[in-house]
Amino acid sequence: MLPRLLLLICAPLCEPAELLLIVSPSHPTEGSPVTLTCKMSSLQSSDAQFQFCFFRDAQALGPGWSSSPKLQIANMWKEDSGSYWCEAQTMASKVLRSRRSQINVHRVPVADVSLETQPPGGQVMEGDRLVLICSVAMGTGDITFLWYKGAIGLNLQTKTQRSLTAEYEIPTARESDAEQYYCVAENGYGPRPSGLVSITVRIPVSRPILMLRAPRAQAVVGDVLKLHCEVLRGSHPILYWFYHEDVVLGSSSAPSGGGASFNLSLTAEHSGNYSCEANNGLGAQRSEEVTLNFTVPPGARSNHLTSRVIEGLLGTLGPATVALLFCYGLKRKIGRHSTRNPLRSLPSPVPQEFPYLNSPTPGQLQPIYENVNVVSGHEVYSLVYYNQPEQESAAAETLRTHMEDQVSLDIYSRLRKANITDVDYEDAM
C-alpha cells in the first residue's frame, strides 16, 4: 500500500512538462501580423530557466534560440502557410517540443481595379512620356497586373509584384498610341478588369498647303476664287486664316479634318501673293506664298486708271483745277475728231453734237447739262454749255477759240507739274 501511495503523491511532480504553441490570430490573412507563443503546461516547471526556438517545416524562425517565449511575425503571406511548433531547452540541455500546429494564411482577393494615366486626363503631346497606372483598392499577396490595348485586348505587358499598384510606361507617345486601354489584376481568385480609358495624342499642325481654284484657266475680274488650306498632320480642331499680301481676308475652322476654304470675288486689286495659316492651339504654321496673276478687262483697267488719275488730281491740283480739267475733257470727247492730240490741237466743240433747244425768245441761249457730279470733298461741280446760234459772228468764234486755247495750256502746265503723263491725261479724258 505504501509504494502505491508514494507513486500517487509523486506523479504530478515527476511527469515531464508539456509545451503548447499558441497562434494569434489563429486564421491570419495576408499582410497581417501573427504572434507565436510557446507556453508550459506544467505550473511546477514555470519557474525553471528555458531557451525557446520556433520552427516552420523544420526551419528555424527568427533569431533562433532566445529567452523570450514569444515570436512576432510582422507580415504573413500565403507562402508562409505550413506546420509550426516550438521547442524549449532547460539548463540541463533537456529539450521539450510542442505539438505541431497547421497555420493557413488566407489571401484577400483583388477588388476595385482601376486604370489612371499620367499626364492626367488621357491627353499627351506627341513625343512625350505616357504612363498607365493600374491599381486595386484591396487584394493581398503577389498580384499579377496585365495591360491591354484596344477593345479586342492586345496584351502590352505583364507584371507580378506584391503591391496594390503597378505602372506601364510608353517613353515616347506616337499617333498610333491613341487608343482605348484597360488593365487586369488577379491574385489567384480570378482576373478583375478595369474600365476602358481613352488616350488622345495631341499633334502640332504641320506646314499647311494653300491651293487657289478659279472657274477657268485664266482668271479674270469678277470670277470667284476659292482658297483651300489644309495640313497633312495635326490634331483637330484646326483654325485656318487666309491672307492677301499679309492682310487678313478671313478665317474658317475645320473641326474634324479636310481643311478649310474661303471664297473671294476678284477685283483689280486682288492680284498678288496669297498665304494661309493653321493653328490648333499647339503652335501656328504658315504656308508658302502663292502668286496670282489674272486678266483685267480693258474697261475695268481703264476705269481703274481713270480713278487713279482722279485721285492724283484731287490731291495735287485742287478741287477747282480738277473741275476745270473735267469740264474741258468732257467737252473734247463730244467734239474730237478721229485723229486727236490734246496737247497739240485743241478743237472747239462741234456744233452738230450739241442739239439746239427750242427757245421761246429768238436769240436766247438755252443751257444743256453734261455729266454733272464732279465731286471733291463737299463741293459738286456741274458742266454747262450754252449753244450759240449758227449766225454767230466770226469775232465771237475767234474769241471763244482763243479762250479755250488758254485754258488748255494752263491745264497742261498743271498736269506737267503733277507728273501726269500724256497717256494718263488722254485716258482721263
Short mmCIF file of C-alpha atoms in Angstrom, two decimals:
data_model
loop_
_atom_site.label_atom_id
_atom_site.label_comp_id
_atom_site.label_asym_id
_atom_site.label_seq_id
_atom_site.Cartn_x
_atom_site.Cartn_y
_atom_site.Cartn_z
CA MET A 1 0.00 0.00 0.00
CA LEU A 2 2.83 2.42 0.81
CA PRO A 3 4.61 2.29 -2.59
CA ARG A 4 1.38 2.90 -4.41
CA LEU A 5 0.61 5.86 -2.16
CA LEU A 6 4.03 7.36 -2.78
CA LEU A 7 3.56 6.98 -6.55
CA LEU A 8 0.27 8.86 -6.45
CA ILE A 9 1.87 11.67 -4.46
CA CYS A 10 4.96 11.98 -6.65
CA ALA A 11 3.28 11.61 -10.07
CA PRO A 12 2.41 15.28 -10.56
CA LEU A 13 5.93 16.27 -9.61
CA CYS A 14 7.74 13.65 -11.61
CA GLU A 15 5.93 13.83 -15.04
CA PRO A 16 7.67 15.92 -17.72
CA ALA A 17 6.36 19.41 -18.53
CA GLU A 18 4.36 19.78 -21.82
CA LEU A 19 4.83 22.66 -24.34
CA LEU A 20 1.91 24.33 -26.10
CA LEU A 21 2.14 26.56 -29.23
CA ILE A 22 -0.44 29.35 -29.30
CA VAL A 23 -1.07 31.20 -32.62
CA SER A 24 -2.75 34.62 -32.58
CA PRO A 25 -4.76 35.18 -34.66
CA SER A 26 -5.44 31.57 -35.47
CA HIS A 27 -6.65 32.33 -39.03
CA PRO A 28 -4.43 35.15 -40.31
CA THR A 29 -4.85 36.97 -43.62
CA GLU A 30 -2.05 38.00 -45.93
CA GLY A 31 -0.20 41.08 -44.84
CA SER A 32 -1.36 40.88 -41.23
CA PRO A 33 0.94 40.25 -38.23
CA VAL A 34 0.98 36.98 -36.26
CA THR A 35 2.28 36.23 -32.75
CA LEU A 36 3.61 32.76 -31.78
CA THR A 37 3.75 31.89 -28.05
CA CYS A 38 5.44 28.82 -26.54
CA LYS A 39 3.76 28.03 -23.19
CA MET A 40 4.45 25.43 -20.49
CA SER A 41 1.51 23.26 -19.44
CA SER A 42 3.06 22.35 -16.05
CA LEU A 43 2.89 25.03 -13.33
CA GLN A 44 5.70 23.38 -11.40
CA SER A 45 8.10 23.99 -14.25
CA SER A 46 7.13 27.61 -14.81
CA ASP A 47 9.99 28.92 -12.68
CA ALA A 48 12.66 26.97 -14.49
CA GLN A 49 15.03 28.77 -16.90
CA PHE A 50 14.41 27.83 -20.57
CA GLN A 51 15.61 28.80 -24.03
CA PHE A 52 12.94 28.83 -26.78
CA CYS A 53 13.02 28.34 -30.53
CA PHE A 54 10.23 28.35 -33.16
CA PHE A 55 10.08 26.24 -36.31
CA ARG A 56 8.14 26.00 -39.56
CA ASP A 57 8.54 22.88 -41.67
CA ALA A 58 11.85 22.01 -39.96
CA GLN A 59 13.24 25.50 -40.48
CA ALA A 60 14.09 27.72 -37.52
CA LEU A 61 12.40 31.13 -37.45
CA GLY A 62 13.54 34.46 -36.15
CA PRO A 63 16.85 34.75 -34.27
CA GLY A 64 16.88 31.06 -33.27
CA TRP A 65 17.19 30.23 -29.54
CA SER A 66 16.01 33.01 -27.30
CA SER A 67 14.91 33.53 -23.72
CA SER A 68 11.60 35.00 -24.92
CA PRO A 69 8.69 32.55 -25.25
CA LYS A 70 7.12 34.76 -28.00
CA LEU A 71 7.91 35.40 -31.66
CA GLN A 72 6.34 38.32 -33.60
CA ILE A 73 5.94 37.93 -37.39
CA ALA A 74 5.20 41.34 -38.92
CA ASN A 75 3.52 40.15 -42.13
CA MET A 76 2.21 36.74 -43.02
CA TRP A 77 1.84 35.72 -46.64
CA LYS A 78 0.27 32.83 -48.46
CA GLU A 79 3.58 31.08 -48.85
CA ASP A 80 4.07 31.33 -45.06
CA SER A 81 1.33 28.76 -44.58
CA GLY A 82 2.66 25.49 -43.07
CA SER A 83 3.29 23.38 -39.93
CA TYR A 84 4.60 25.31 -36.90
CA TRP A 85 5.91 24.21 -33.48
CA CYS A 86 8.23 25.38 -30.73
CA GLU A 87 10.94 23.85 -28.52
CA ALA A 88 12.18 24.65 -25.02
CA GLN A 89 15.58 23.73 -23.63
CA THR A 90 16.43 23.57 -19.90
CA MET A 91 19.71 24.47 -18.27
CA ALA A 92 20.46 20.77 -18.17
CA SER A 93 20.10 20.70 -22.01
CA LYS A 94 16.85 18.83 -21.79
CA VAL A 95 14.68 19.74 -24.84
CA LEU A 96 10.92 19.88 -24.82
CA ARG A 97 8.88 20.08 -28.05
CA SER A 98 5.31 21.26 -28.62
CA ARG A 99 2.81 19.64 -30.86
CA ARG A 100 2.62 20.83 -34.46
CA SER A 101 0.03 23.43 -35.44
CA GLN A 102 -1.05 23.99 -39.02
CA ILE A 103 -1.30 27.67 -39.95
CA ASN A 104 -3.10 28.62 -43.17
CA VAL A 105 -2.71 32.21 -44.31
CA HIS A 106 -5.76 33.45 -46.17
CA ARG A 107 -5.44 35.66 -49.23
CA VAL A 108 -7.75 38.65 -49.88
CA PRO A 109 -8.98 38.70 -53.48
CA VAL A 110 -8.32 41.82 -55.54
CA ALA A 111 -11.20 44.25 -55.88
CA ASP A 112 -11.98 47.64 -57.45
CA VAL A 113 -9.39 47.62 -60.25
CA SER A 114 -8.85 51.00 -61.95
CA LEU A 115 -6.61 52.48 -64.65
CA GLU A 116 -5.23 56.02 -64.49
CA THR A 117 -2.91 57.97 -66.78
CA GLN A 118 -0.01 60.31 -66.34
CA PRO A 119 -0.40 63.05 -67.53
CA PRO A 120 -3.95 63.07 -66.17
CA GLY A 121 -6.97 63.15 -68.45
CA GLY A 122 -5.57 60.80 -71.07
CA GLN A 123 -4.14 63.58 -73.26
CA VAL A 124 -0.44 63.59 -74.13
CA MET A 125 1.68 65.55 -76.58
CA GLU A 126 3.32 63.61 -79.36
CA GLY A 127 6.83 62.67 -78.23
CA ASP A 128 6.10 62.98 -74.50
CA ARG A 129 6.09 60.21 -71.85
CA LEU A 130 2.83 58.37 -71.13
CA VAL A 131 2.30 56.19 -68.02
CA LEU A 132 -0.67 53.83 -67.45
CA ILE A 133 -1.16 53.14 -63.72
CA CYS A 134 -3.16 50.05 -62.72
CA SER A 135 -4.43 49.99 -59.11
CA VAL A 136 -6.54 47.78 -56.84
CA ALA A 137 -8.40 49.01 -53.78
CA MET A 138 -7.84 45.70 -51.94
CA GLY A 139 -6.01 42.45 -52.51
CA THR A 140 -3.16 40.59 -50.82
CA GLY A 141 -0.14 38.63 -51.82
CA ASP A 142 1.50 38.69 -55.22
CA ILE A 143 -0.79 40.45 -57.66
CA THR A 144 -0.38 39.97 -61.39
CA PHE A 145 -1.10 43.11 -63.48
CA LEU A 146 -1.75 42.99 -67.22
CA TRP A 147 -2.23 45.93 -69.64
CA TYR A 148 -4.26 45.70 -72.85
CA LYS A 149 -4.67 47.98 -75.85
CA GLY A 150 -7.91 48.27 -77.79
CA ALA A 151 -11.28 46.70 -77.19
CA ILE A 152 -10.08 43.35 -78.56
CA GLY A 153 -7.33 43.21 -75.93
CA LEU A 154 -3.79 43.28 -77.32
CA ASN A 155 -1.57 42.41 -74.34
CA LEU A 156 1.16 45.01 -73.86
CA GLN A 157 2.88 43.90 -70.66
CA THR A 158 2.52 41.63 -67.59
CA LYS A 159 3.95 42.33 -64.13
CA THR A 160 3.71 40.34 -60.88
CA GLN A 161 4.56 42.14 -57.67
CA ARG A 162 3.49 42.42 -54.07
CA SER A 163 1.88 45.82 -54.40
CA LEU A 164 -1.50 47.41 -54.90
CA THR A 165 -0.31 49.44 -57.93
CA ALA A 166 1.83 48.87 -60.98
CA GLU A 167 2.87 51.05 -63.95
CA TYR A 168 3.23 50.56 -67.68
CA GLU A 169 5.29 53.24 -69.46
CA ILE A 170 5.31 54.45 -73.07
CA PRO A 171 8.50 56.57 -73.23
CA THR A 172 7.64 58.40 -76.45
CA ALA A 173 3.96 58.75 -77.37
CA ARG A 174 3.12 58.43 -81.06
CA GLU A 175 0.00 58.97 -83.09
CA SER A 176 -0.56 55.20 -83.21
CA ASP A 177 -0.77 55.14 -79.39
CA ALA A 178 -4.09 56.99 -79.49
CA GLU A 179 -6.42 54.15 -78.45
CA GLN A 180 -8.50 52.73 -75.64
CA TYR A 181 -6.67 50.88 -72.84
CA TYR A 182 -7.59 48.77 -69.82
CA CYS A 183 -5.78 46.63 -67.23
CA VAL A 184 -6.45 43.37 -65.38
CA ALA A 185 -5.36 42.35 -61.85
CA GLU A 186 -5.55 38.93 -60.20
CA ASN A 187 -4.03 37.09 -57.21
CA GLY A 188 -5.32 33.61 -57.61
CA TYR A 189 -9.04 34.25 -57.24
CA GLY A 190 -9.71 35.11 -60.87
CA PRO A 191 -8.91 38.18 -63.03
CA ARG A 192 -10.55 41.53 -62.32
CA PRO A 193 -10.55 44.06 -65.23
CA SER A 194 -10.62 47.84 -65.06
CA GLY A 195 -12.74 50.14 -67.18
CA LEU A 196 -11.67 51.50 -70.58
CA VAL A 197 -9.56 54.67 -70.73
CA SER A 198 -9.18 56.63 -73.98
CA ILE A 199 -5.77 58.07 -74.82
CA THR A 200 -5.51 61.11 -77.10
CA VAL A 201 -2.15 62.01 -78.62
CA ARG A 202 -2.06 65.74 -79.43
CA ILE A 203 -0.13 66.52 -82.62
CA PRO A 204 1.01 70.04 -83.61
CA VAL A 205 -0.03 71.10 -87.11
CA SER A 206 2.37 70.62 -89.99
CA ARG A 207 3.02 73.36 -92.52
CA PRO A 208 -0.24 73.92 -94.42
CA ILE A 209 -0.67 73.75 -98.19
CA LEU A 210 -2.58 76.52 -99.97
CA MET A 211 -4.44 75.85 -103.25
CA LEU A 212 -6.14 78.50 -105.41
CA ARG A 213 -9.03 77.37 -107.60
CA ALA A 214 -10.59 79.55 -110.30
CA PRO A 215 -13.52 78.69 -112.63
CA ARG A 216 -11.29 78.99 -115.72
CA ALA A 217 -7.66 78.55 -116.74
CA GLN A 218 -7.04 82.31 -116.75
CA ALA A 219 -8.99 84.07 -114.02
CA VAL A 220 -10.50 87.47 -114.76
CA VAL A 221 -12.04 90.21 -112.68
CA GLY A 222 -15.43 89.13 -111.37
CA ASP A 223 -14.53 85.43 -111.05
CA VAL A 224 -14.96 83.76 -107.66
CA LEU A 225 -11.59 82.50 -106.42
CA LYS A 226 -11.62 79.59 -103.96
CA LEU A 227 -8.75 79.43 -101.47
CA HIS A 228 -8.34 75.99 -99.85
CA CYS A 229 -5.90 75.47 -96.95
CA GLU A 230 -5.09 72.06 -95.48
CA VAL A 231 -2.48 70.39 -93.27
CA LEU A 232 -1.18 66.84 -93.66
CA ARG A 233 -0.79 66.26 -89.88
CA GLY A 234 -2.27 67.88 -86.81
CA SER A 235 -4.86 67.30 -84.12
CA HIS A 236 -8.29 68.81 -84.63
CA PRO A 237 -9.99 71.19 -84.35
CA ILE A 238 -7.84 73.48 -86.53
CA LEU A 239 -8.44 77.18 -87.25
CA TYR A 240 -7.32 78.47 -90.65
CA TRP A 241 -6.57 82.12 -91.56
CA PHE A 242 -6.31 83.42 -95.15
CA TYR A 243 -4.06 86.31 -96.21
CA HIS A 244 -3.56 88.51 -99.28
CA GLU A 245 -0.25 90.38 -99.12
CA ASP A 246 -0.22 89.73 -95.33
CA VAL A 247 -3.65 91.32 -94.95
CA VAL A 248 -6.27 89.06 -93.35
CA LEU A 249 -9.08 88.10 -95.72
CA GLY A 250 -10.95 85.87 -93.29
CA SER A 251 -10.86 82.66 -91.27
CA SER A 252 -12.53 79.25 -91.22
CA SER A 253 -12.37 76.25 -88.86
CA ALA A 254 -12.08 72.54 -89.56
CA PRO A 255 -13.44 70.62 -86.54
CA SER A 256 -12.78 67.15 -87.94
CA GLY A 257 -10.31 67.37 -90.82
CA GLY A 258 -10.41 68.04 -94.55
CA GLY A 259 -9.01 71.58 -94.40
CA ALA A 260 -10.99 74.79 -94.85
CA SER A 261 -11.93 77.05 -97.78
CA PHE A 262 -12.57 80.74 -98.37
CA ASN A 263 -14.27 82.30 -101.43
CA LEU A 264 -13.13 85.64 -102.84
CA SER A 265 -14.75 87.68 -105.64
CA LEU A 266 -11.84 89.03 -107.69
CA THR A 267 -11.34 92.73 -108.32
CA ALA A 268 -8.47 94.55 -109.99
CA GLU A 269 -6.72 94.90 -106.62
CA HIS A 270 -6.65 91.17 -105.84
CA SER A 271 -3.60 90.29 -107.93
CA GLY A 272 -0.57 89.37 -105.82
CA ASN A 273 0.60 86.89 -103.18
CA TYR A 274 -1.67 84.70 -101.06
CA SER A 275 -0.93 82.54 -98.00
CA CYS A 276 -2.74 80.76 -95.16
CA GLU A 277 -2.06 79.86 -91.55
CA ALA A 278 -3.11 76.84 -89.45
CA ASN A 279 -3.32 76.70 -85.66
CA ASN A 280 -4.70 74.04 -83.28
CA GLY A 281 -3.51 75.56 -80.03
CA LEU A 282 -0.18 73.72 -80.11
CA GLY A 283 1.57 76.23 -82.38
CA ALA A 284 0.80 78.04 -85.67
CA GLN A 285 2.26 77.23 -89.10
CA ARG A 286 2.24 79.46 -92.20
CA SER A 287 2.05 78.16 -95.77
CA GLU A 288 4.28 79.20 -98.65
CA GLU A 289 3.06 82.15 -100.69
CA VAL A 290 1.14 81.52 -103.91
CA THR A 291 1.21 84.28 -106.56
CA LEU A 292 -1.97 85.01 -108.52
CA ASN A 293 -1.88 86.97 -111.80
CA PHE A 294 -5.15 87.32 -113.65
CA THR A 295 -6.65 89.20 -116.58
CA VAL A 296 -8.22 92.61 -116.05
CA PRO A 297 -10.72 93.52 -118.83
CA PRO A 298 -9.83 96.76 -120.74
CA GLY A 299 -12.89 98.57 -119.40
CA ALA A 300 -12.06 97.68 -115.83
CA ARG A 301 -8.42 98.67 -116.34
CA SER A 302 -9.41 101.98 -117.90
CA ASN A 303 -11.81 102.73 -115.08
CA HIS A 304 -9.18 101.78 -112.57
CA LEU A 305 -6.59 104.00 -114.29
CA THR A 306 -9.03 106.89 -114.53
CA SER A 307 -9.84 106.62 -110.85
CA ARG A 308 -6.12 106.75 -110.08
CA VAL A 309 -5.74 109.89 -112.21
CA ILE A 310 -8.72 111.45 -110.48
CA GLU A 311 -7.27 110.68 -107.07
CA GLY A 312 -3.95 112.23 -108.10
CA LEU A 313 -5.66 115.33 -109.41
CA LEU A 314 -7.76 115.73 -106.29
CA GLY A 315 -4.70 115.51 -104.10
CA THR A 316 -2.37 117.63 -106.29
CA LEU A 317 -4.20 120.22 -108.33
CA GLY A 318 -7.06 121.07 -106.00
CA PRO A 319 -10.83 121.00 -106.50
CA ALA A 320 -11.11 124.00 -108.79
CA THR A 321 -8.46 122.84 -111.27
CA VAL A 322 -9.85 119.31 -111.35
CA ALA A 323 -13.32 120.60 -112.13
CA LEU A 324 -11.89 122.72 -114.93
CA LEU A 325 -9.97 119.76 -116.32
CA PHE A 326 -13.03 117.53 -116.40
CA CYS A 327 -15.18 120.22 -117.95
CA TYR A 328 -12.67 120.61 -120.71
CA GLY A 329 -12.20 116.85 -121.16
CA LEU A 330 -15.89 116.14 -121.44
CA LYS A 331 -16.26 118.92 -123.96
CA ARG A 332 -13.40 117.45 -126.02
CA LYS A 333 -14.96 113.97 -126.00
CA ILE A 334 -18.04 115.43 -127.65
CA GLY A 335 -16.15 117.32 -130.33
CA ARG A 336 -12.91 115.48 -131.02
CA HIS A 337 -12.13 114.07 -134.45
CA SER A 338 -10.72 110.68 -135.41
CA THR A 339 -7.20 111.99 -135.04
CA ARG A 340 -6.68 113.52 -131.58
CA ASN A 341 -3.80 115.12 -129.77
CA PRO A 342 -4.97 117.28 -126.88
CA LEU A 343 -1.52 118.70 -126.34
CA ARG A 344 -1.05 119.98 -129.90
CA SER A 345 -4.50 120.77 -131.27
CA LEU A 346 -7.42 121.79 -129.10
CA PRO A 347 -10.51 121.85 -131.40
CA SER A 348 -13.60 123.74 -130.43
CA PRO A 349 -16.86 121.85 -129.90
CA VAL A 350 -18.65 120.59 -132.98
CA PRO A 351 -22.00 122.38 -133.18
CA GLN A 352 -23.93 119.38 -134.56
CA GLU A 353 -23.20 117.23 -131.42
CA PHE A 354 -24.99 119.70 -129.28
CA PRO A 355 -28.57 119.92 -130.47
CA TYR A 356 -30.35 123.20 -130.31
CA LEU A 357 -33.23 123.63 -127.99
CA ASN A 358 -36.37 125.48 -128.97
CA SER A 359 -36.35 128.90 -127.29
CA PRO A 360 -39.48 130.96 -126.72
CA THR A 361 -37.43 134.09 -127.43
CA PRO A 362 -35.34 134.15 -130.59
CA GLY A 363 -31.65 134.55 -129.84
CA GLN A 364 -31.98 133.48 -126.15
CA LEU A 365 -29.41 130.88 -125.13
CA GLN A 366 -30.60 127.56 -123.64
CA PRO A 367 -28.32 125.55 -121.28
CA ILE A 368 -27.50 121.87 -121.87
CA TYR A 369 -26.11 119.94 -118.84
CA GLU A 370 -23.49 117.27 -119.46
CA ASN A 371 -22.01 114.77 -116.98
CA VAL A 372 -22.56 116.55 -113.68
CA ASN A 373 -21.38 115.44 -110.21
CA VAL A 374 -17.63 116.00 -110.30
CA VAL A 375 -17.13 115.79 -106.56
CA SER A 376 -14.26 116.87 -104.32
CA GLY A 377 -14.91 116.89 -100.61
CA HIS A 378 -18.25 118.60 -100.05
CA GLU A 379 -18.16 120.55 -103.38
CA VAL A 380 -20.09 119.49 -106.52
CA TYR A 381 -19.17 120.90 -109.92
CA SER A 382 -21.52 120.91 -112.93
CA LEU A 383 -20.66 121.31 -116.59
CA VAL A 384 -22.88 123.77 -118.51
CA TYR A 385 -22.76 124.52 -122.23
CA TYR A 386 -24.50 127.42 -123.95
CA ASN A 387 -25.19 126.73 -127.62
CA GLN A 388 -24.72 129.72 -129.86
CA PRO A 389 -26.88 130.40 -132.92
CA GLU A 390 -25.48 129.39 -136.27
CA GLN A 391 -25.30 133.05 -137.17
CA GLU A 392 -22.62 133.56 -134.52
CA SER A 393 -20.23 136.23 -135.60
CA ALA A 394 -16.71 135.40 -136.68
CA ALA A 395 -15.34 137.69 -134.00
CA ALA A 396 -17.17 135.77 -131.25
CA GLU A 397 -15.92 132.44 -132.63
CA THR A 398 -12.35 133.72 -132.68
CA LEU A 399 -12.64 134.96 -129.09
CA ARG A 400 -14.04 131.63 -127.85
CA THR A 401 -11.31 129.60 -129.54
CA HIS A 402 -8.65 131.84 -128.02
CA MET A 403 -10.08 131.35 -124.51
CA GLU A 404 -10.19 127.56 -124.91
CA ASP A 405 -6.57 127.53 -126.03
CA GLN A 406 -5.57 129.47 -122.91
CA VAL A 407 -7.48 127.06 -120.66
CA SER A 408 -5.87 124.03 -122.31
CA LEU A 409 -2.36 125.43 -121.93
CA ASP A 410 -3.00 126.22 -118.27
CA ILE A 411 -4.31 122.68 -117.59
CA TYR A 412 -1.41 121.08 -119.40
CA SER A 413 1.09 123.13 -117.40
CA ARG A 414 -0.51 121.97 -114.11
CA LEU A 415 -0.51 118.35 -115.29
CA ARG A 416 3.18 118.53 -116.11
CA LYS A 417 3.92 119.84 -112.62
CA ALA A 418 1.90 116.92 -111.15
CA ASN A 419 3.98 114.41 -113.21
CA ILE A 420 0.91 113.12 -115.08
CA THR A 421 1.96 111.69 -118.47
CA ASP A 422 0.34 112.30 -121.77
CA VAL A 423 -1.13 108.83 -121.75
CA ASP A 424 -2.73 109.33 -118.34
CA TYR A 425 -4.05 112.67 -119.49
CA GLU A 426 -5.52 111.16 -122.61
CA ASP A 427 -7.12 108.23 -120.72
CA ALA A 428 -8.57 110.61 -118.19
CA MET A 429 -10.23 112.45 -120.99
#
